Amino acid sequence: MRLYKFFYSTIVVNYCFIMDRIIIPLFSFSRVKASITTILSMELFKNTKYVLLLLFLFGVLLRVIVYFLIPSLYGLQSDSIGYYLSAVNGVEHGVFSTYWPPGFPLLISLFYILFKSNTILILTSFLIVIGSLCGLLSYYISLKLFKNRLAALLAFLFICIQPSFLLHSPQLLSDIFAVMIMGISIYYILEDYENHNRNISLLLGVIIGFLVLIRPDYIFMIIIYFLLVTISHHLLKIKVEKLALFIIALMLTLTPWLIYTDVMTGAPVISTNGGVNFYIGNNPNADGRYAEPYGLTSNNEGYSMGLTYISNNIVSTISLYFKKLVLLIFTPYILPWELPEHHFTISEIIYSFGMNIGFLITELIGFRGLILIKKRQLQIFFISLIILINLTLIPFFVDGRLTLPLLLIYTIFGSYYISRVIELTLKIQ
């Protein structure tokens, strides 16, 4: 155990030393310090409401520009077609597809009822706004964690410009919507950690239940809430009450859809595509990325075939899962040489490297900030959350847009680290 602590502390110390040697000099140049000092002393910067509004509008503007610069990424395509058709069928015929989780189709249904033929345009605009609101959420989460205004504003700014958030916001997919709901749940989990309030526990059950209905892989939020309540400073009686209220609200949120799928399919499930995705990640052709399921649509058959492959190829599966972990840490977006049969254009190459480099930078700076957390329980909470997100993705396949919840966390902690660096360098004359 002592040997483990020695190696762990050695790695952490060396990591912090290397990051500090890279980042601190970037903010130590006289011109950089002068520019930062000028910005921080501006009258406008002192008015938090105006700064938040400007950051929000800046985030929206960037996403609108990206939408018009790369129109091929947006509109109805891939999974978004399935979501849209499920929503339309639900509105017009009262039947939602059980293949897709219901959360995002329900959102589309609301827009379809209100706007009909303009649904796609208005929904895209809404998701662009949601993408910028994720920055506002990061501001409030950071403020609650660190009580540091500069760190919170930087978190907002970095969400506005982080490549993955910027590119995926206008897509008609559930990812950015799910990340926003996750951000709300993290904020209230922190609120719940600080106080004993029955209403917060109930509210969290509803929010996280709805989040699971949007994307079932976010089930890790249920586990992580249990963990934080368990290790919190509250009395045992209060912990039990919190968890009981949370479970009641969670089940009340999930039960109507589970009853619906049980009637429609004979099994109470969130969606019937879980098995298909599991097979995509566990089959003879699986390489850690998306692999064509070759017409497979059966949930049970997908799980059965995937588990059969794992049981017959244990060594290969371990190697495959290790490769997925490496991809998740270093290159969540497909690299040009992974698809030799596809001739990547210059713009596609720039996209691939830009998204991966943006992810890696955010990750590295985020971990440095995570080390700065003073409260041991919260540090355990967020480290566990990062681990659970990765463990949830590994059995399936690695796709860059699925790392958005990780990026939200990395950005919040990375911003705190950068704010500390700025404060340090400004003190040095």
Short mmCIF file of C-alpha atoms in Angstrom, two decimals:
data_model
loop_
_atom_site.label_atom_id
_atom_site.label_comp_id
_atom_site.label_asym_id
_atom_site.label_seq_id
_atom_site.Cartn_x
_atom_site.Cartn_y
_atom_site.Cartn_z
CA MET A 1 0.00 0.00 0.00
CA ARG A 2 2.84 2.38 0.86
CA LEU A 3 4.53 1.52 -2.43
CA TYR A 4 1.31 2.33 -4.30
CA LYS A 5 1.00 5.69 -2.51
CA PHE A 6 4.63 6.45 -3.30
CA PHE A 7 4.21 5.77 -7.03
CA TYR A 8 0.87 7.60 -7.13
CA SER A 9 2.24 10.69 -5.38
CA THR A 10 5.35 10.63 -7.59
CA ILE A 11 3.24 10.53 -10.76
CA VAL A 12 0.95 13.33 -9.53
CA VAL A 13 3.85 15.56 -8.45
CA ASN A 14 5.68 15.08 -11.75
CA TYR A 15 2.48 15.66 -13.73
CA CYS A 16 1.78 18.89 -11.84
CA PHE A 17 5.39 20.01 -12.30
CA ILE A 18 5.32 19.41 -16.06
CA MET A 19 1.94 21.14 -16.51
CA ASP A 20 3.05 24.13 -14.44
CA ARG A 21 6.27 24.44 -16.44
CA ILE A 22 4.21 24.54 -19.65
CA ILE A 23 1.23 26.68 -18.62
CA ILE A 24 2.64 29.26 -16.20
CA PRO A 25 5.19 30.72 -18.67
CA LEU A 26 2.38 31.28 -21.19
CA PHE A 27 0.80 33.77 -18.79
CA SER A 28 4.10 35.28 -17.58
CA PHE A 29 4.90 37.37 -20.66
CA SER A 30 4.64 41.07 -19.86
CA ARG A 31 2.26 41.75 -22.75
CA VAL A 32 -0.04 38.88 -21.71
CA LYS A 33 -0.06 40.10 -18.11
CA ALA A 34 -0.73 43.66 -19.23
CA SER A 35 -3.63 42.54 -21.43
CA ILE A 36 -5.18 40.46 -18.64
CA THR A 37 -4.76 43.32 -16.17
CA THR A 38 -6.46 45.71 -18.59
CA ILE A 39 -9.41 43.35 -19.12
CA LEU A 40 -9.84 42.68 -15.41
CA SER A 41 -9.77 46.40 -14.61
CA MET A 42 -12.39 47.33 -17.22
CA GLU A 43 -15.62 48.70 -15.81
CA LEU A 44 -17.60 46.34 -18.03
CA PHE A 45 -15.81 43.30 -16.63
CA LYS A 46 -16.82 44.28 -13.10
CA ASN A 47 -20.50 43.94 -14.03
CA THR A 48 -21.09 40.19 -13.89
CA LYS A 49 -24.50 40.28 -15.58
CA TYR A 50 -23.13 42.08 -18.65
CA VAL A 51 -20.15 39.72 -18.90
CA LEU A 52 -22.44 36.67 -18.70
CA LEU A 53 -24.71 38.13 -21.38
CA LEU A 54 -21.75 38.88 -23.66
CA LEU A 55 -20.33 35.38 -23.18
CA PHE A 56 -23.73 33.85 -23.92
CA LEU A 57 -24.14 35.89 -27.12
CA PHE A 58 -20.54 35.09 -28.09
CA GLY A 59 -21.22 31.37 -27.68
CA VAL A 60 -24.39 31.58 -29.76
CA LEU A 61 -22.63 33.59 -32.49
CA LEU A 62 -19.78 31.07 -32.80
CA ARG A 63 -22.24 28.19 -33.12
CA VAL A 64 -24.27 30.00 -35.77
CA ILE A 65 -21.06 30.65 -37.73
CA VAL A 66 -20.05 26.98 -37.48
CA TYR A 67 -23.55 25.92 -38.59
CA PHE A 68 -23.25 27.94 -41.80
CA LEU A 69 -19.59 27.09 -42.41
CA ILE A 70 -20.10 23.30 -42.16
CA PRO A 71 -23.73 22.67 -43.19
CA SER A 72 -22.99 19.00 -44.03
CA LEU A 73 -22.70 18.22 -40.30
CA TYR A 74 -26.21 19.37 -39.50
CA GLY A 75 -29.86 18.76 -40.34
CA LEU A 76 -31.57 15.38 -40.50
CA GLN A 77 -29.01 12.62 -40.90
CA SER A 78 -27.87 9.44 -39.15
CA ASP A 79 -29.54 8.98 -35.73
CA SER A 80 -31.32 12.32 -35.96
CA ILE A 81 -33.63 10.83 -38.60
CA GLY A 82 -34.70 8.12 -36.16
CA TYR A 83 -35.33 10.63 -33.38
CA TYR A 84 -37.35 12.86 -35.70
CA LEU A 85 -39.49 10.06 -37.15
CA SER A 86 -40.20 8.71 -33.65
CA ALA A 87 -41.36 12.18 -32.58
CA VAL A 88 -43.56 12.73 -35.64
CA ASN A 89 -45.10 9.27 -35.31
CA GLY A 90 -45.72 9.92 -31.62
CA VAL A 91 -47.54 13.18 -32.33
CA GLU A 92 -49.56 11.99 -35.32
CA HIS A 93 -50.28 8.38 -34.30
CA GLY A 94 -49.61 8.23 -30.57
CA VAL A 95 -46.82 5.64 -30.98
CA PHE A 96 -43.20 6.38 -30.12
CA SER A 97 -40.40 4.10 -31.24
CA THR A 98 -39.01 1.92 -28.46
CA TYR A 99 -35.71 1.67 -30.37
CA TRP A 100 -34.77 5.22 -29.41
CA PRO A 101 -34.70 6.56 -25.83
CA PRO A 102 -37.80 8.77 -25.44
CA GLY A 103 -36.31 11.93 -23.94
CA PHE A 104 -35.09 13.63 -27.11
CA PRO A 105 -38.07 12.56 -29.30
CA LEU A 106 -40.36 14.05 -26.65
CA LEU A 107 -38.50 17.34 -26.99
CA ILE A 108 -38.81 17.18 -30.78
CA SER A 109 -42.52 16.38 -30.39
CA LEU A 110 -43.06 19.58 -28.44
CA PHE A 111 -41.37 21.61 -31.19
CA TYR A 112 -43.29 19.70 -33.87
CA ILE A 113 -46.62 20.48 -32.20
CA LEU A 114 -45.74 24.17 -31.87
CA PHE A 115 -43.93 24.84 -35.16
CA LYS A 116 -44.79 22.03 -37.64
CA SER A 117 -42.87 22.69 -40.89
CA ASN A 118 -40.34 24.94 -39.15
CA THR A 119 -39.46 22.32 -36.55
CA ILE A 120 -35.93 21.55 -37.84
CA LEU A 121 -34.79 25.16 -38.05
CA ILE A 122 -36.24 26.22 -34.70
CA LEU A 123 -35.03 23.06 -32.94
CA THR A 124 -31.52 23.64 -34.32
CA SER A 125 -31.66 27.21 -33.01
CA PHE A 126 -32.81 25.90 -29.64
CA LEU A 127 -29.86 23.45 -29.47
CA ILE A 128 -27.46 26.26 -30.37
CA VAL A 129 -28.83 28.20 -27.40
CA ILE A 130 -28.57 25.06 -25.23
CA GLY A 131 -24.91 24.74 -26.24
CA SER A 132 -24.23 28.25 -24.98
CA LEU A 133 -26.31 27.66 -21.84
CA CYS A 134 -23.99 24.74 -21.00
CA GLY A 135 -21.36 27.44 -20.55
CA LEU A 136 -23.63 29.30 -18.15
CA LEU A 137 -24.16 26.07 -16.21
CA SER A 138 -20.41 25.55 -15.98
CA TYR A 139 -20.18 29.10 -14.58
CA TYR A 140 -22.60 28.31 -11.75
CA ILE A 141 -21.08 24.88 -11.02
CA SER A 142 -17.61 26.41 -10.86
CA LEU A 143 -18.83 29.24 -8.63
CA LYS A 144 -20.41 26.75 -6.25
CA LEU A 145 -17.26 24.61 -6.16
CA PHE A 146 -14.55 27.26 -5.91
CA LYS A 147 -16.23 30.58 -4.99
CA ASN A 148 -13.92 32.11 -7.60
CA ARG A 149 -15.55 34.51 -10.08
CA LEU A 150 -12.64 34.51 -12.55
CA ALA A 151 -12.57 30.68 -12.65
CA ALA A 152 -16.33 30.61 -13.26
CA LEU A 153 -16.17 33.14 -16.10
CA LEU A 154 -13.28 31.25 -17.70
CA ALA A 155 -15.33 28.04 -17.53
CA PHE A 156 -18.10 29.82 -19.45
CA LEU A 157 -15.63 31.16 -22.02
CA PHE A 158 -13.93 27.80 -22.57
CA ILE A 159 -17.26 26.01 -23.09
CA CYS A 160 -18.07 28.67 -25.70
CA ILE A 161 -14.88 27.95 -27.67
CA GLN A 162 -14.12 24.28 -26.87
CA PRO A 163 -14.15 22.54 -30.31
CA SER A 164 -16.37 19.57 -29.38
CA PHE A 165 -19.02 21.74 -27.70
CA LEU A 166 -18.81 24.21 -30.55
CA LEU A 167 -19.21 21.63 -33.34
CA HIS A 168 -21.82 19.36 -31.74
CA SER A 169 -24.20 21.98 -30.35
CA PRO A 170 -26.24 22.52 -33.57
CA GLN A 171 -26.60 18.78 -34.31
CA LEU A 172 -30.11 17.34 -34.08
CA LEU A 173 -28.92 14.71 -31.62
CA SER A 174 -29.50 14.15 -27.92
CA ASP A 175 -25.90 14.76 -26.79
CA ILE A 176 -25.87 18.49 -26.05
CA PHE A 177 -29.35 18.33 -24.49
CA ALA A 178 -28.21 15.47 -22.25
CA VAL A 179 -25.08 17.35 -21.18
CA MET A 180 -27.17 20.35 -20.17
CA ILE A 181 -29.42 18.14 -18.00
CA MET A 182 -26.32 16.48 -16.56
CA GLY A 183 -24.91 19.92 -15.69
CA ILE A 184 -28.14 20.81 -13.91
CA SER A 185 -28.01 17.55 -11.97
CA ILE A 186 -24.36 18.14 -10.93
CA TYR A 187 -25.27 21.61 -9.68
CA TYR A 188 -28.10 20.25 -7.53
CA ILE A 189 -25.99 17.31 -6.34
CA LEU A 190 -23.48 19.84 -5.01
CA GLU A 191 -26.37 21.77 -3.44
CA ASP A 192 -27.63 18.53 -1.91
CA TYR A 193 -24.13 17.78 -0.60
CA GLU A 194 -24.02 21.12 1.23
CA ASN A 195 -27.54 21.00 2.66
CA HIS A 196 -30.20 18.55 3.78
CA ASN A 197 -33.29 19.49 1.82
CA ARG A 198 -35.92 16.88 0.94
CA ASN A 199 -37.02 18.87 -2.09
CA ILE A 200 -33.54 18.70 -3.63
CA SER A 201 -33.41 14.90 -3.29
CA LEU A 202 -36.80 14.60 -4.96
CA LEU A 203 -35.84 17.08 -7.67
CA LEU A 204 -32.64 15.14 -8.39
CA GLY A 205 -34.62 11.94 -8.79
CA VAL A 206 -36.77 13.61 -11.45
CA ILE A 207 -33.84 15.32 -13.24
CA ILE A 208 -31.60 12.24 -13.34
CA GLY A 209 -34.58 10.04 -14.27
CA PHE A 210 -35.28 12.32 -17.24
CA LEU A 211 -31.56 12.30 -18.11
CA VAL A 212 -31.61 8.49 -18.30
CA LEU A 213 -34.66 8.72 -20.57
CA ILE A 214 -32.63 10.98 -22.87
CA ARG A 215 -29.50 8.81 -22.88
CA PRO A 216 -29.53 5.52 -20.89
CA ASP A 217 -25.69 5.50 -20.71
CA TYR A 218 -25.98 8.41 -18.23
CA ILE A 219 -27.08 5.84 -15.65
CA PHE A 220 -23.73 6.58 -14.02
CA MET A 221 -25.37 9.68 -12.52
CA ILE A 222 -27.53 7.42 -10.33
CA ILE A 223 -24.45 5.57 -9.08
CA ILE A 224 -22.48 8.75 -8.47
CA TYR A 225 -25.29 10.33 -6.45
CA PHE A 226 -25.41 7.25 -4.22
CA LEU A 227 -21.64 7.48 -3.78
CA LEU A 228 -21.59 11.15 -2.74
CA VAL A 229 -24.48 10.71 -0.31
CA THR A 230 -22.73 7.69 1.19
CA ILE A 231 -19.42 9.49 1.78
CA SER A 232 -20.99 12.83 2.77
CA HIS A 233 -20.78 14.30 6.27
CA HIS A 234 -24.51 13.88 6.93
CA LEU A 235 -25.89 11.58 9.63
CA LEU A 236 -26.89 8.04 8.61
CA LYS A 237 -30.59 8.82 9.10
CA ILE A 238 -30.34 11.79 6.72
CA LYS A 239 -28.41 9.74 4.15
CA VAL A 240 -31.09 7.03 4.15
CA GLU A 241 -33.84 9.64 3.79
CA LYS A 242 -32.03 11.33 0.90
CA LEU A 243 -31.57 8.06 -1.01
CA ALA A 244 -35.14 6.90 -0.34
CA LEU A 245 -36.64 10.14 -1.65
CA PHE A 246 -34.29 10.07 -4.64
CA ILE A 247 -35.28 6.50 -5.55
CA ILE A 248 -39.00 7.28 -5.24
CA ALA A 249 -38.74 10.29 -7.56
CA LEU A 250 -36.47 8.38 -9.96
CA MET A 251 -38.86 5.45 -10.26
CA LEU A 252 -41.90 7.70 -10.67
CA THR A 253 -40.10 9.40 -13.56
CA LEU A 254 -39.01 6.18 -15.27
CA THR A 255 -42.09 4.00 -14.63
CA PRO A 256 -44.51 5.43 -17.25
CA TRP A 257 -42.04 4.75 -20.07
CA LEU A 258 -41.11 1.34 -18.66
CA ILE A 259 -44.80 0.39 -18.62
CA TYR A 260 -45.14 1.62 -22.21
CA THR A 261 -42.17 -0.43 -23.47
CA ASP A 262 -43.37 -3.46 -21.51
CA VAL A 263 -46.74 -3.25 -23.29
CA MET A 264 -45.13 -2.63 -26.69
CA THR A 265 -42.23 -5.09 -26.55
CA GLY A 266 -42.89 -7.42 -23.63
CA ALA A 267 -39.94 -6.05 -21.63
CA PRO A 268 -39.61 -2.88 -19.50
CA VAL A 269 -36.58 -1.14 -21.09
CA ILE A 270 -35.49 2.44 -21.76
CA SER A 271 -34.69 1.58 -25.38
CA THR A 272 -34.19 -1.52 -27.49
CA ASN A 273 -31.02 -0.31 -29.23
CA GLY A 274 -28.73 -1.02 -26.29
CA GLY A 275 -28.11 -4.57 -27.45
CA VAL A 276 -27.33 -3.38 -30.98
CA ASN A 277 -24.77 -0.88 -29.69
CA PHE A 278 -23.31 -3.54 -27.43
CA TYR A 279 -22.83 -5.84 -30.41
CA ILE A 280 -21.29 -2.99 -32.42
CA GLY A 281 -18.62 -2.74 -29.72
CA ASN A 282 -18.17 -6.50 -29.28
CA ASN A 283 -17.97 -8.47 -32.52
CA PRO A 284 -15.26 -10.03 -34.73
CA ASN A 285 -14.85 -6.73 -36.64
CA ALA A 286 -14.87 -4.44 -33.59
CA ASP A 287 -11.87 -2.11 -33.44
CA GLY A 288 -13.02 0.31 -30.74
CA ARG A 289 -14.93 2.55 -33.15
CA TYR A 290 -18.32 2.21 -34.76
CA ALA A 291 -18.71 -1.05 -36.70
CA GLU A 292 -21.64 -1.81 -38.99
CA PRO A 293 -24.15 -4.12 -37.21
CA TYR A 294 -25.18 -5.57 -40.60
CA GLY A 295 -28.92 -5.20 -40.19
CA LEU A 296 -29.10 -6.30 -36.55
CA THR A 297 -32.01 -4.57 -34.79
CA SER A 298 -32.88 -7.03 -31.99
CA ASN A 299 -32.01 -5.84 -28.49
CA ASN A 300 -31.78 -9.30 -26.92
CA GLU A 301 -29.98 -10.79 -29.90
CA GLY A 302 -27.44 -7.97 -29.82
CA TYR A 303 -26.60 -8.59 -26.17
CA SER A 304 -26.54 -12.36 -26.75
CA MET A 305 -24.20 -12.14 -29.74
CA GLY A 306 -21.96 -9.59 -27.99
CA LEU A 307 -21.67 -11.68 -24.82
CA THR A 308 -21.00 -14.80 -26.89
CA TYR A 309 -18.15 -13.02 -28.65
CA ILE A 310 -16.70 -11.87 -25.30
CA SER A 311 -16.90 -15.34 -23.72
CA ASN A 312 -15.21 -16.93 -26.75
CA ASN A 313 -12.55 -14.22 -27.09
CA ILE A 314 -11.62 -13.12 -23.58
CA VAL A 315 -8.01 -12.17 -24.37
CA SER A 316 -9.02 -10.27 -27.51
CA THR A 317 -11.79 -8.50 -25.59
CA ILE A 318 -9.39 -7.36 -22.86
CA SER A 319 -7.07 -6.01 -25.56
CA LEU A 320 -10.03 -4.35 -27.32
CA TYR A 321 -11.26 -2.70 -24.11
CA PHE A 322 -7.76 -1.44 -23.37
CA LYS A 323 -7.65 0.05 -26.88
CA LYS A 324 -11.01 1.75 -26.26
CA LEU A 325 -9.66 3.25 -23.05
CA VAL A 326 -6.61 4.58 -24.90
CA LEU A 327 -8.88 6.06 -27.59
CA LEU A 328 -11.07 7.68 -24.94
CA ILE A 329 -8.06 9.27 -23.27
CA PHE A 330 -6.07 10.38 -26.31
CA THR A 331 -8.04 10.33 -29.59
CA PRO A 332 -11.84 10.03 -29.26
CA TYR A 333 -12.30 11.28 -32.84
CA ILE A 334 -11.42 9.06 -35.81
CA LEU A 335 -7.94 9.66 -37.23
CA PRO A 336 -7.30 9.61 -41.01
CA TRP A 337 -5.20 6.43 -41.02
CA GLU A 338 -7.98 4.48 -39.26
CA LEU A 339 -10.00 4.54 -42.49
CA PRO A 340 -7.47 3.86 -45.27
CA GLU A 341 -10.27 3.21 -47.78
CA HIS A 342 -11.62 6.73 -47.24
CA HIS A 343 -9.68 9.59 -48.80
CA PHE A 344 -9.74 12.34 -46.18
CA THR A 345 -10.01 15.88 -47.51
CA ILE A 346 -7.90 18.67 -46.01
CA SER A 347 -10.90 19.96 -44.06
CA GLU A 348 -11.59 16.47 -42.67
CA ILE A 349 -7.97 16.10 -41.57
CA ILE A 350 -8.07 19.49 -39.86
CA TYR A 351 -11.37 18.50 -38.20
CA SER A 352 -9.93 15.20 -36.92
CA PHE A 353 -6.74 16.63 -35.51
CA GLY A 354 -8.39 19.81 -34.24
CA MET A 355 -11.05 17.95 -32.28
CA ASN A 356 -8.57 15.47 -30.80
CA ILE A 357 -6.04 18.14 -29.86
CA GLY A 358 -8.80 20.28 -28.34
CA PHE A 359 -9.98 17.30 -26.30
CA LEU A 360 -6.48 16.42 -25.10
CA ILE A 361 -5.64 19.98 -24.05
CA THR A 362 -8.93 20.30 -22.14
CA GLU A 363 -8.32 16.94 -20.49
CA LEU A 364 -4.73 17.67 -19.41
CA ILE A 365 -5.55 21.09 -17.97
CA GLY A 366 -8.73 19.69 -16.38
CA PHE A 367 -6.86 16.99 -14.47
CA ARG A 368 -4.41 19.61 -13.19
CA GLY A 369 -7.34 21.59 -11.81
CA LEU A 370 -8.95 18.50 -10.33
CA ILE A 371 -5.87 17.99 -8.15
CA LEU A 372 -6.44 21.44 -6.62
CA ILE A 373 -9.78 20.50 -5.01
CA LYS A 374 -9.42 20.91 -1.26
CA LYS A 375 -12.42 18.86 -0.12
CA ARG A 376 -11.47 15.20 -0.25
CA GLN A 377 -15.06 14.00 -0.65
CA LEU A 378 -15.66 16.18 -3.70
CA GLN A 379 -12.37 15.09 -5.24
CA ILE A 380 -13.43 11.44 -4.83
CA PHE A 381 -16.81 12.32 -6.30
CA PHE A 382 -15.46 13.89 -9.49
CA ILE A 383 -12.68 11.33 -10.01
CA SER A 384 -15.29 8.58 -9.62
CA LEU A 385 -17.57 10.39 -12.05
CA ILE A 386 -14.81 10.53 -14.69
CA ILE A 387 -14.03 6.84 -14.17
CA LEU A 388 -17.71 5.85 -14.39
CA ILE A 389 -18.23 7.80 -17.62
CA ASN A 390 -15.27 6.00 -19.20
CA LEU A 391 -16.39 2.61 -17.89
CA THR A 392 -19.87 3.23 -19.31
CA LEU A 393 -18.48 3.95 -22.78
CA ILE A 394 -15.89 1.16 -22.97
CA PRO A 395 -18.35 -1.78 -23.42
CA PHE A 396 -19.75 -0.01 -26.48
CA PHE A 397 -17.65 2.08 -28.89
CA VAL A 398 -15.69 5.32 -28.90
CA ASP A 399 -17.24 8.33 -30.62
CA GLY A 400 -16.04 11.85 -29.95
CA ARG A 401 -19.46 13.35 -29.25
CA LEU A 402 -19.98 10.85 -26.42
CA THR A 403 -17.13 12.50 -24.49
CA LEU A 404 -19.05 15.76 -23.98
CA PRO A 405 -19.86 14.95 -20.31
CA LEU A 406 -16.14 14.43 -19.68
CA LEU A 407 -15.33 17.72 -21.37
CA LEU A 408 -17.82 19.57 -19.17
CA ILE A 409 -16.00 18.34 -16.08
CA TYR A 410 -12.51 18.93 -17.48
CA THR A 411 -13.43 22.47 -18.53
CA ILE A 412 -14.73 23.42 -15.09
CA PHE A 413 -11.58 22.22 -13.32
CA GLY A 414 -9.22 23.41 -16.03
CA SER A 415 -10.69 26.89 -15.74
CA TYR A 416 -10.03 26.93 -12.02
CA TYR A 417 -6.40 25.96 -12.64
CA ILE A 418 -5.98 28.70 -15.28
CA SER A 419 -7.52 31.26 -12.92
CA ARG A 420 -5.01 30.27 -10.22
CA VAL A 421 -2.17 30.61 -12.73
CA ILE A 422 -3.41 34.07 -13.74
CA GLU A 423 -3.67 35.16 -10.13
CA LEU A 424 -0.16 33.87 -9.44
CA THR A 425 1.48 35.47 -12.48
CA LEU A 426 -0.19 38.85 -11.84
CA LYS A 427 1.34 38.93 -8.35
CA ILE A 428 4.84 38.41 -9.76
CA GLN A 429 6.32 41.73 -10.88
#
